[in-house]
Coordinates of C-alpha atoms in Angstrom, one line a residue:
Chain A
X1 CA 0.0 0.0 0.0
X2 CA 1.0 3.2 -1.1
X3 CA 0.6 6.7 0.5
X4 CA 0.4 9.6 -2.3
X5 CA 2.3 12.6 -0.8
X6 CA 1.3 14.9 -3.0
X7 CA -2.3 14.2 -2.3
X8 CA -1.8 13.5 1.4
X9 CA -2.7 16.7 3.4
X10 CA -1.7 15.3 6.5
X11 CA -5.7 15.0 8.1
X12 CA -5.1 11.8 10.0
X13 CA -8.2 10.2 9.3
X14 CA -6.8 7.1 8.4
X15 CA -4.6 6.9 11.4
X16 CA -7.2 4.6 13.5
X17 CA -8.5 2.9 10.4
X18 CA -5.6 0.4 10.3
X19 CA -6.1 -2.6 11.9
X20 CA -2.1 -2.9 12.4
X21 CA -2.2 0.7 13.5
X22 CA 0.6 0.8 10.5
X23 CA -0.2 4.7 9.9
X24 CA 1.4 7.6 11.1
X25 CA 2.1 11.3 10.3
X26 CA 6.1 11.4 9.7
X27 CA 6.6 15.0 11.5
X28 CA 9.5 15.5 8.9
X29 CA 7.1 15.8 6.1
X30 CA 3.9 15.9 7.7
X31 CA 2.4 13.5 5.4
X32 CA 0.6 10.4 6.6
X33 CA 3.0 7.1 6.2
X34 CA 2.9 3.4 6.2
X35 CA 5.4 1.5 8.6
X36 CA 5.5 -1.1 6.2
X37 CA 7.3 -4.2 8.6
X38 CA 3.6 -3.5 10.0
X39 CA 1.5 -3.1 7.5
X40 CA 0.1 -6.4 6.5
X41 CA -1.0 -5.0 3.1
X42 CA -4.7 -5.4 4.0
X43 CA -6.3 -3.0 1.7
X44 CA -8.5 -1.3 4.6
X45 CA -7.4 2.4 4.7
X46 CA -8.3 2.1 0.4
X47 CA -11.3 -0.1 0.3
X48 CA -12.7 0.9 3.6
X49 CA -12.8 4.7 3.8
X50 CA -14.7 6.7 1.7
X51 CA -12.9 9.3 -0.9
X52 CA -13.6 12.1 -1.5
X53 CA -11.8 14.2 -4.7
X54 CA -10.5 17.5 -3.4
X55 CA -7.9 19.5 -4.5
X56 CA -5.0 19.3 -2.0
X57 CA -3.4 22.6 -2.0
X58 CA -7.2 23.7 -1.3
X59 CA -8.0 21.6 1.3
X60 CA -3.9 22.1 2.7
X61 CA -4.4 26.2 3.3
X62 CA -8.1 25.4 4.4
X63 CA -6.9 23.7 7.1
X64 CA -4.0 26.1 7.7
X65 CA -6.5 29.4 7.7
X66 CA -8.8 26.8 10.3
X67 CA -5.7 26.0 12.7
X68 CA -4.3 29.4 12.7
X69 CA -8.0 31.2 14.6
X70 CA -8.2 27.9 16.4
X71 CA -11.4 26.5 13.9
X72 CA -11.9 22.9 14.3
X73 CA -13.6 21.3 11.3
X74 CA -15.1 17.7 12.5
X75 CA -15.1 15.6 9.3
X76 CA -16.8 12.1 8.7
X77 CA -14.0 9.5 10.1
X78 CA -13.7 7.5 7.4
X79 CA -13.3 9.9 4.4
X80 CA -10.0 10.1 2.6
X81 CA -10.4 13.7 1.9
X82 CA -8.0 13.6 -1.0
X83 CA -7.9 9.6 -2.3
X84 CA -4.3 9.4 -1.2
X85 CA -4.2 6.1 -1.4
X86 CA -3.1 3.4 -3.8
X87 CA -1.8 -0.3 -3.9
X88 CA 1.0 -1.0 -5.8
X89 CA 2.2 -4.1 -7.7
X90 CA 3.3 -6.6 -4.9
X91 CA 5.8 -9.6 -5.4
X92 CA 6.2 -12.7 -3.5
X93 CA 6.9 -13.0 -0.5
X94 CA 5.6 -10.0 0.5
X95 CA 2.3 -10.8 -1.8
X96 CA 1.5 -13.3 0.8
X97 CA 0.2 -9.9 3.1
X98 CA -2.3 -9.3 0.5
X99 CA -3.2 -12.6 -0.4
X100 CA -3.9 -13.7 3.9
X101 CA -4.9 -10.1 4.8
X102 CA -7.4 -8.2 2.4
X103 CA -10.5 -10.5 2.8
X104 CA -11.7 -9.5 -1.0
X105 CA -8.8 -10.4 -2.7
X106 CA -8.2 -13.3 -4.7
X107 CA -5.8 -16.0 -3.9
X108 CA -4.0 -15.8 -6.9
X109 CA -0.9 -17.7 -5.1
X110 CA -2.7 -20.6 -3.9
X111 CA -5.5 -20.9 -6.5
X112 CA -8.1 -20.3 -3.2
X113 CA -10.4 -17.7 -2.0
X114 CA -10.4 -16.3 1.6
X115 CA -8.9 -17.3 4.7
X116 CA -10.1 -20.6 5.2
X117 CA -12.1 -23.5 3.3
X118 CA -15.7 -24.1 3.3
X119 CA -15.4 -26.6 6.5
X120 CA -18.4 -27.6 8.1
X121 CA -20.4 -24.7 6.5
X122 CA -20.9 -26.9 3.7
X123 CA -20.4 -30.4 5.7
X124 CA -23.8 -31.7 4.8
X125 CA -23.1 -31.7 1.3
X126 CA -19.3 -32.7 1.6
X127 CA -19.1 -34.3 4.3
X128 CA -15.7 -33.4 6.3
X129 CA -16.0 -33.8 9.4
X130 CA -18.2 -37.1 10.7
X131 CA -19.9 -38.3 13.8
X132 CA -16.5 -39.0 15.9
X133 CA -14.5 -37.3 14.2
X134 CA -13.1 -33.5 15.4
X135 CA -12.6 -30.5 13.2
X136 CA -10.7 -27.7 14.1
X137 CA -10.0 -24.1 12.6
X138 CA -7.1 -22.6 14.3
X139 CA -7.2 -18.8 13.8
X140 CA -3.8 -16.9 14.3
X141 CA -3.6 -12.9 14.8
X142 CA -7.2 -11.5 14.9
X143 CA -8.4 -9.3 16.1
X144 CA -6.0 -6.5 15.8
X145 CA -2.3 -8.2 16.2
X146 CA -1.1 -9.7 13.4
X147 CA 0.7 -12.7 12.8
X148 CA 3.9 -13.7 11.2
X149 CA 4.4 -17.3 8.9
X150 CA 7.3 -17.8 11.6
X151 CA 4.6 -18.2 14.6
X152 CA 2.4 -20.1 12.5
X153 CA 5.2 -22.7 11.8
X154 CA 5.6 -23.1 15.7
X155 CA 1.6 -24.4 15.9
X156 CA 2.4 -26.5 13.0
X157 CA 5.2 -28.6 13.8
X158 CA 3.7 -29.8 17.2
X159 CA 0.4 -30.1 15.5
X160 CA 2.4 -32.1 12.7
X161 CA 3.8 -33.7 16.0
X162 CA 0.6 -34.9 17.6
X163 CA -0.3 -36.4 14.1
X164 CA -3.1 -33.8 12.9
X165 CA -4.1 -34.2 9.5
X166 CA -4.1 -30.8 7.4
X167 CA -6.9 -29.8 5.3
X168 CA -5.4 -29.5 2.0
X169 CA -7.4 -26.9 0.4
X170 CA -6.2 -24.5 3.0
X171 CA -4.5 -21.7 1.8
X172 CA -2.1 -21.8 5.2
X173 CA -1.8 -26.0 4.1
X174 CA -0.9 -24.9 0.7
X175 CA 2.3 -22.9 2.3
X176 CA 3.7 -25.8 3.4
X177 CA 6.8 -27.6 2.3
X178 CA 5.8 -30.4 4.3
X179 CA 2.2 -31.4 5.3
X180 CA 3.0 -34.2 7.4
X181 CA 5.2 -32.1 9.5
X182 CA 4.2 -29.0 9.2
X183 CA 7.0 -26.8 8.1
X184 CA 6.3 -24.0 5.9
X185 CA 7.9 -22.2 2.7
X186 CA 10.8 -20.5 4.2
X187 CA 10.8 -17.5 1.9
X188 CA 7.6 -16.5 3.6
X189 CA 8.2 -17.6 7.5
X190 CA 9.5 -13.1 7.9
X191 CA 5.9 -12.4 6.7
X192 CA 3.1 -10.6 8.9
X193 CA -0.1 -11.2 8.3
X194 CA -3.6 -9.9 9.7
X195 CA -4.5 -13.4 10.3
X196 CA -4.5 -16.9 9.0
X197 CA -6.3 -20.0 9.7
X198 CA -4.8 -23.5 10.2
X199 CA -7.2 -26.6 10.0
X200 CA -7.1 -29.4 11.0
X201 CA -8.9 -33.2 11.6
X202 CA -8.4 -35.5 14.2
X203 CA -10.3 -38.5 16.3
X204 CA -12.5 -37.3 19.2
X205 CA -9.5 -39.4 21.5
X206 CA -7.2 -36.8 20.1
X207 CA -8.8 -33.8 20.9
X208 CA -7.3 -32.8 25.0
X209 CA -4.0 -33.3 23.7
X210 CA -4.2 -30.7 20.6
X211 CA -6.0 -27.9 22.4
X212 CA -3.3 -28.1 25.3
X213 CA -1.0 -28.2 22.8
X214 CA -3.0 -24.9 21.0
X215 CA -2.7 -23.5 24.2
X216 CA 1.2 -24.7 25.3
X217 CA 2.2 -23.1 21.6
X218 CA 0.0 -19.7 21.9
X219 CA 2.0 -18.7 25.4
X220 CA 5.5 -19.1 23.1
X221 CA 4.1 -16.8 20.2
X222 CA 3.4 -13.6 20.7
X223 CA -0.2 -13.1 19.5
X224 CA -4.2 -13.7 19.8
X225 CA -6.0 -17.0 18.7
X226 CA -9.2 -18.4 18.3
X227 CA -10.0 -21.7 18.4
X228 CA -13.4 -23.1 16.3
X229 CA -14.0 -26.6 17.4
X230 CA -16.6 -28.9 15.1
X231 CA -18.3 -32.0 14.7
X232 CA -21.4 -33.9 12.7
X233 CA -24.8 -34.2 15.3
X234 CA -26.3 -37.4 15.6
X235 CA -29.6 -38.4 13.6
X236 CA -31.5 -35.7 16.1
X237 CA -29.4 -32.8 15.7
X238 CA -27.6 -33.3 18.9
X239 CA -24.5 -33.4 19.8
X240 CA -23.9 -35.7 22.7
X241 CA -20.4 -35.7 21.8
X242 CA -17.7 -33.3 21.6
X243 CA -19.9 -30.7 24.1
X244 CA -20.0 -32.7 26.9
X245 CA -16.6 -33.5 26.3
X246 CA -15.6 -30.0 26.1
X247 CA -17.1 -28.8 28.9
X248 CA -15.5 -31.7 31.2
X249 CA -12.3 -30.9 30.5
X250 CA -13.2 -27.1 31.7
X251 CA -13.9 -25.2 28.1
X252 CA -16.6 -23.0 27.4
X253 CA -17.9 -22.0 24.7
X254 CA -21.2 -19.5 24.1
X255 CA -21.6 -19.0 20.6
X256 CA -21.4 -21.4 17.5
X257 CA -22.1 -21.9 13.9
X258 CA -24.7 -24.3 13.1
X259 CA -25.1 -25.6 9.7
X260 CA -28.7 -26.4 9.4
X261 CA -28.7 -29.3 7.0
X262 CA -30.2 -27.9 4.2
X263 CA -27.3 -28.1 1.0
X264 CA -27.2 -31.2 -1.5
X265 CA -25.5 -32.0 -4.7
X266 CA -27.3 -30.5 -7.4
X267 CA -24.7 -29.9 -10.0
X268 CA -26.4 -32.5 -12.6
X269 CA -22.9 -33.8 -13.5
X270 CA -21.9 -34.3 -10.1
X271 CA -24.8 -35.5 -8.9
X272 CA -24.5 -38.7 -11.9
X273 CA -21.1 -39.2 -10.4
X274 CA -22.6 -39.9 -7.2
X275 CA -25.3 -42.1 -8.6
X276 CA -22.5 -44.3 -10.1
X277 CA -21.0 -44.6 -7.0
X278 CA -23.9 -45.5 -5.4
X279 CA -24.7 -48.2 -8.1
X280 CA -20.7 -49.8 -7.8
X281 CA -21.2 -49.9 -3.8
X282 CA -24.3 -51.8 -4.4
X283 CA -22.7 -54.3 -6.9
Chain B
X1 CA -16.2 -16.2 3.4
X2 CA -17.8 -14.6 6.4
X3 CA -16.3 -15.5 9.4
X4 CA -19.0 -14.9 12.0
X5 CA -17.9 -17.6 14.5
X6 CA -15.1 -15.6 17.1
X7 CA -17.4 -12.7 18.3
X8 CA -16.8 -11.3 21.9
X9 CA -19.1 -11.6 24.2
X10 CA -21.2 -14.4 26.4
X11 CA -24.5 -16.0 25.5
X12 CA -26.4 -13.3 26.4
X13 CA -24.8 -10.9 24.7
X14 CA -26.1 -13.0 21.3
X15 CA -29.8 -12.5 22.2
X16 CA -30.1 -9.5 19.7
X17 CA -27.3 -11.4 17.1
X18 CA -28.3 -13.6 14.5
X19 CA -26.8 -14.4 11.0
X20 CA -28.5 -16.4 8.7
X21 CA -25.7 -17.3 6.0
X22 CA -26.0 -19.3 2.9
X23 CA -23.0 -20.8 1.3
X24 CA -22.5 -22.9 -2.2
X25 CA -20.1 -25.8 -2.5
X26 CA -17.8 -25.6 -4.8
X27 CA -18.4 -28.4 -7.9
X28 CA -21.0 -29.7 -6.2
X29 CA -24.1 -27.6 -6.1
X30 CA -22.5 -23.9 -7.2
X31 CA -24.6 -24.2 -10.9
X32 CA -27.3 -21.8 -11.1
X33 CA -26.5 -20.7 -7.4
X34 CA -25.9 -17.0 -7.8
X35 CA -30.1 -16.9 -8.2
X36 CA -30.5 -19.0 -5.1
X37 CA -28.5 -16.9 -3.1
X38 CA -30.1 -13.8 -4.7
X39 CA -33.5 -15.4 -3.6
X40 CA -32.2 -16.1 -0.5
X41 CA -30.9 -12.7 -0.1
X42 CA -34.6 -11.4 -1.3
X43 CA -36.1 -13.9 1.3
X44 CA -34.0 -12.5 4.0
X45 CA -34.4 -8.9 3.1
X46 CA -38.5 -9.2 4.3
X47 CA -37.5 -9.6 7.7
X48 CA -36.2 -7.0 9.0
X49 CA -32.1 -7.8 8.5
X50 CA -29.9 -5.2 10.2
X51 CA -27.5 -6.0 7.6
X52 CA -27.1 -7.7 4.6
X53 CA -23.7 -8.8 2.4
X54 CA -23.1 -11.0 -0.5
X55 CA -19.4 -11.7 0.0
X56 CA -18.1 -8.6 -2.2
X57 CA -20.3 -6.0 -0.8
X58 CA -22.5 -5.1 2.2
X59 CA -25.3 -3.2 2.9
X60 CA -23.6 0.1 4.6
X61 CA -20.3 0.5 2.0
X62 CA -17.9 3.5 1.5
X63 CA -18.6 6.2 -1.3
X64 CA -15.6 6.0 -4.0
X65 CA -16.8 9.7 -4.7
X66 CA -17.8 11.3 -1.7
X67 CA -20.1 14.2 -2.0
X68 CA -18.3 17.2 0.3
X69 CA -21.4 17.8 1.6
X70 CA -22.0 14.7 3.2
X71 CA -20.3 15.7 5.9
X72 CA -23.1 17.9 7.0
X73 CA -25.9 15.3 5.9
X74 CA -24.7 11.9 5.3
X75 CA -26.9 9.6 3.4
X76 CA -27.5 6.4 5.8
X77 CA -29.9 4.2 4.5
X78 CA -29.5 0.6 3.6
X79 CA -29.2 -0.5 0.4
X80 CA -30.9 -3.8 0.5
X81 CA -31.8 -3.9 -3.0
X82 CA -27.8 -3.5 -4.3
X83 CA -26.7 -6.1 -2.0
X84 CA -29.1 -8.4 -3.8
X85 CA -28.4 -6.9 -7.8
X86 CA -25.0 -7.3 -7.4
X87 CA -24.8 -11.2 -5.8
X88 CA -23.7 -12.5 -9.1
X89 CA -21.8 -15.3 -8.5
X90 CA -21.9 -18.3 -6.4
X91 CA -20.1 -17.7 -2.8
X92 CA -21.8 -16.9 0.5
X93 CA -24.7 -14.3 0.8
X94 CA -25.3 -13.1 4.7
X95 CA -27.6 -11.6 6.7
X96 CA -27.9 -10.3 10.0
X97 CA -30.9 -10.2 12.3
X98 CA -31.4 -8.2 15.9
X99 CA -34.3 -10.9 16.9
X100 CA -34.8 -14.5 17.1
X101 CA -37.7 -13.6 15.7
X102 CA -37.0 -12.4 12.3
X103 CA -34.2 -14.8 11.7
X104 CA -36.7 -17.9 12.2
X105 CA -39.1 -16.3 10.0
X106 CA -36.5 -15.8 7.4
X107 CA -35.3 -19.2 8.3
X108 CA -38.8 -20.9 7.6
X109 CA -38.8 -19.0 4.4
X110 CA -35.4 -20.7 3.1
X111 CA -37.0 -24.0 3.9
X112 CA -39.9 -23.7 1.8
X113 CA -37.9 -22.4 -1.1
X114 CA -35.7 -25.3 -1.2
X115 CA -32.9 -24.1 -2.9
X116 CA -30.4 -26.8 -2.0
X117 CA -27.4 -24.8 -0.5
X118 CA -25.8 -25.3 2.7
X119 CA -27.2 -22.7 5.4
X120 CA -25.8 -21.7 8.6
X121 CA -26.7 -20.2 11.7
X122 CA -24.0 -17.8 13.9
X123 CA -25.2 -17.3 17.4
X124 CA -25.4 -18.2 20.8
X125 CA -25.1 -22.4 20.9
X126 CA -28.6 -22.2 22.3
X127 CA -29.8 -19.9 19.8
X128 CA -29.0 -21.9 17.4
X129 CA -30.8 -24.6 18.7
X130 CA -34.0 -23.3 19.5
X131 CA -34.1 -21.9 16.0
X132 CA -33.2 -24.6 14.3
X133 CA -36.4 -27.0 16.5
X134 CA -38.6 -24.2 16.2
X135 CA -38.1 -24.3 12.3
X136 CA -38.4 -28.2 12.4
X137 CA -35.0 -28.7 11.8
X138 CA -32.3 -31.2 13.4
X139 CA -29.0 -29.8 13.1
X140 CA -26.3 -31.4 10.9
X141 CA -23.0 -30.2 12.6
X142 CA -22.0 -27.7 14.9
X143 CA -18.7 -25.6 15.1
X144 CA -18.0 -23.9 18.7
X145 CA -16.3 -21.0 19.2
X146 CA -13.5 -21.9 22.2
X147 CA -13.5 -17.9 22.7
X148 CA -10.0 -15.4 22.5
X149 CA -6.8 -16.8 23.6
X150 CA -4.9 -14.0 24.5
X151 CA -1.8 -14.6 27.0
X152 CA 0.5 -11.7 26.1
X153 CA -2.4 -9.5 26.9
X154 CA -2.7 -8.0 23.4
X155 CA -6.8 -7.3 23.6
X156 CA -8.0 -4.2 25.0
X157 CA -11.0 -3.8 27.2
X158 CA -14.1 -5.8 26.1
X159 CA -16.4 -3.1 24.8
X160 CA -13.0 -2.4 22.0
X161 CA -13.6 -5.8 21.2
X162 CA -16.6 -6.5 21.1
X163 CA -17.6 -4.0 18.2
X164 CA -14.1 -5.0 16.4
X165 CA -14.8 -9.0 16.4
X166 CA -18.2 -8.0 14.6
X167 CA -16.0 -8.1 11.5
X168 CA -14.6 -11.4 10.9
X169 CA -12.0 -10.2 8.9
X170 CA -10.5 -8.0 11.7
X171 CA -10.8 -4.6 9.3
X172 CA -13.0 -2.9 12.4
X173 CA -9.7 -2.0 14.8
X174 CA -9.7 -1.2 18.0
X175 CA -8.7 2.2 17.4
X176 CA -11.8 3.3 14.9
X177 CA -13.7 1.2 17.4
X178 CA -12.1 3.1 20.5
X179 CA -12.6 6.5 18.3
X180 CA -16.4 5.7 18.0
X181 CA -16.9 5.4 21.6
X182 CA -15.4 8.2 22.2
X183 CA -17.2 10.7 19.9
X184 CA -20.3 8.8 21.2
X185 CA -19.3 9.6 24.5
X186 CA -18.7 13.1 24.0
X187 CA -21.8 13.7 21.7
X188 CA -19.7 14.0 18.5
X189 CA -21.5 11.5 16.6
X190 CA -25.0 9.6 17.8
X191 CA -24.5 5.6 17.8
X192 CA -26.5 5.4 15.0
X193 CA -24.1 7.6 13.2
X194 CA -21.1 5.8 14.5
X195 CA -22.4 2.0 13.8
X196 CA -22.9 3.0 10.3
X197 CA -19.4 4.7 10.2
X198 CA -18.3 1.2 11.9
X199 CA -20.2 -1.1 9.2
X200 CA -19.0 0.3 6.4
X201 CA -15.5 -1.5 7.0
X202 CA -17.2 -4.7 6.8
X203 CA -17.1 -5.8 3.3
X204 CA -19.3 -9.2 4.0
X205 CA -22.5 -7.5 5.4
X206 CA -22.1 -9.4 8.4
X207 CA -21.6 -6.6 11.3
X208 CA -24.4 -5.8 13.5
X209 CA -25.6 -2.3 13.4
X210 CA -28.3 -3.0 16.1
X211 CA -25.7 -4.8 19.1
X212 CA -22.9 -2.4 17.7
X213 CA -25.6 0.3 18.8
X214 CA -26.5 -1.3 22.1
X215 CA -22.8 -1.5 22.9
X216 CA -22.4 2.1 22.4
X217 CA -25.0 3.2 24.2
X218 CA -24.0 0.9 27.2
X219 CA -20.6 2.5 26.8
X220 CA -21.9 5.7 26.8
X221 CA -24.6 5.3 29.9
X222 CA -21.9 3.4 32.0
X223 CA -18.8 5.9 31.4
X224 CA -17.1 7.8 34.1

């Protein structure tokens, strides 16, 4: 991300707009700036604010005639006064910002979209996680700190430790050298990113030992996580499972995403492929 | 992409937070889904949503060209009817509902139009669950949120982050969040003002204008 300074009059606006808080007003130029080991390339302070088109020198000795009798103009907070702001061409690694941070952008790298996989959201049509079986999203750096590749590896190797079995669509499992242990591209490990996610499937028997191990890991890296925890409900919709299980070892958890059971095949091709399938099992 | 699962907050801080999403599978039922989810999007938009997104675009966006003026009168209503128009491909379309209420009457509307994509519900564990019996459904699988994990003692105080985690995608921070308060506090802005200022970082439509407002107001009441 990019910072016009010729268009940049210096208002501040977009100061508390990054989620990194990457933006500053350099007091040798007194021009808004981008720390850019910080910035995480996001896209927030462009996409989010609204612009406006004014002519800079104008708005520049408006606000100099203002300061000088002590006026204070309040403008909207999220208006770019002067659409300072532009992204320019990134290359790997530092594409990898981009490609984990703005939440619109394409993953051109990886050949996936967002920060994650479908994962249970669409488990009643692919079915990914089943009764029994434990699936786990394993969210690095949100809200507001940031993550680098680096700390990411740490979680993977004792997850690759314990056995886990990456989800291979993920775009965090498509950074990695090795998916059995867990190590990751080292040309990106320096990296920051807003967040990623890592995830994961194991056995119900499994699941203590990875969320101490979530939790052993997150006290040796120095950022936020979030932990999403999920399983398949029995032929009532209940999960007699995982929840009790959860809450006897001392977790709690409030809120959840439920996926109602409503999504099917219905892709005509697809939905012959299964058919056939169906018909061989029966043979 | 929505990621509505890690919000702050206990159960009862749900009660006026529900999101209704509906998601296509890739190669497996994403032909002809961008009119499902524009009918679902059209279904949801009858009940009352407080917010609406269809994965590129929410209901409350930034202006690429600003009208000066609108910093004396800026122009705040929802723009359901965009949302909807521009869901033209197959991904997830969102929408976001202050009562249990609404979001089982738009729920019982998705049933009977039958469109065959997955559809999800973000709340409370409860919530979820009374919703989805209430609507005559059994649930297929269940994701819980284990909550913030923060041992270096990054998060700031829970107000902060509760109106930052209503973006999934972490582009609410803590300081525009911190700055809203503020100018809440100090009569700058109303909350209404500063919600909308608030969802209009959210690309997916899935921030909550109504418990963004509540939160405000509760920071504002309890101050001092």
């Amino acid at each position: 991300m990019r910072i016009d300074q010729n268009k940049c009059v210096a208002c501040a606006n977009c100061i508390p707009v990054c989620p990194m808080g990457a933006i500053y007003i350099d007091p040798k130029v007194n021009r808004a700036t981008i720390n850019t080991e910080a910035c995480v390339e996001c896209g927030n302070c462009l996409r989010g604010m609204s612009q406006e088109h004014l002519n800079p020198t104008m708005v520049r000795t408006v606000r100099k005639m203002a300061k000088a009798v002590r006026l204070r103009f309040e403008p909207e907070p999220d208006v770019c006064p002067t659409a300072a702001f532009f992204m320019n061409e990134l290359e790997m690694p530092r594409l990898v910002r981009q490609v984990f941070s703005d939440p619109v952008v394409e993953h051109k790298s990886t050949g996936i979209k967002g920060r994650g996989t479908e994962e249970v959201k669409t488990n009643d049509v692919v079915p990914r996680v089943d009764i029994g079986e434990v699936g786990y999203t394993i969210e690095f750096g949100r809200p507001g700190v940031g993550v680098y590749f680096r700390d990411i590896q740490e979680m993977t190797r004792e997850l690759g430790l314990l056995g886990a079995r990456f989800e291979p669509n993920n775009p965090i499992t498509h950074m990695m050298i090795d998916k059995k242990t867990g190590d990751v591209r080292e040309d990106i490990l320096n990296e920051k990113i807003l967040s990623g996610i890592v995830e994961i499937k194991t056995t119900i028997g499994e699941t203590e030992a990875i969320l101490d191990a979530v939790r052993r890991v997150n006290k040796r890296i120095d950022t936020v996580m979030a932990v999403g925890i999920s399983t398949r409900c029995d032929e009532n919709g209940e999960d007699k499972v995982l929840g009790p299980q959860l809450e006897e070892w001392g977790y709690s958890f409030a809120r959840a995403k439920t996926n109602m059971g409503l999504g099917r095949i219905t892709n005509i091709k697809k939905k012959e492929e299964a058919h056939d399938e169906h018909l061989a099992s029966v043979r | 992409m929505t990621n509505t699962l890690h919000r702050y907050g206990d159960a009862e801080s749900f009660h006026d937070d529900f999101i209704l999403f509906c998601i296509a599978s890739t190669g497996n039922n994403d032909e002809g889904a961008a009119e499902k989810q524009r009918q679902f999007l059209r279904i949801c938009a009858k009940h009352n949503p407080a917010n609406m997104g269809n994965g590129n675009r929410a209901t409350f966006q930034p202006d690429r060209h600003l009208n000066p003026l609108a910093h004396w009168n800026r122009d705040v209503t929802p723009d359901w009817e965009g949302v909807i128009g521009e869901a033209k491909k197959p991904g997830t379309t969102a929408a976001v509902f202050k009562t249990r209420e609404d979001a089982e009457a738009a729920l019982k509307e998705v049933i009977a139009a039958d469109l065959g994509l997955s559809v999800n519900m973000s709340t409370s564990v409860e919530g979820a669950k009374s919703c989805a019996e209430n609507c005559g459904l059994k649930r297929h699988s269940v994701e819980y949120s284990l909550g913030f994990n923060d041992p270096h003692d990054h998060l700031p105080n829970s107000q902060v982050v509760k109106l930052a985690t209503m973006c999934g995608h972490g582009m609410v921070s803590f300081n525009m969040a911190r700055k809203m308060i503020d100018m809440v506090r100090e009569g700058r802005r109303s909350p209404e003002q500063a919600v909308t200022t608030l969802a209009r970082f959210c690309p997916c439509g899935v921030y909550n204008p109504a418990r963004a407002q509540r939160v405000l107001e509760e920071a504002r009441d309890h101050s001092g």
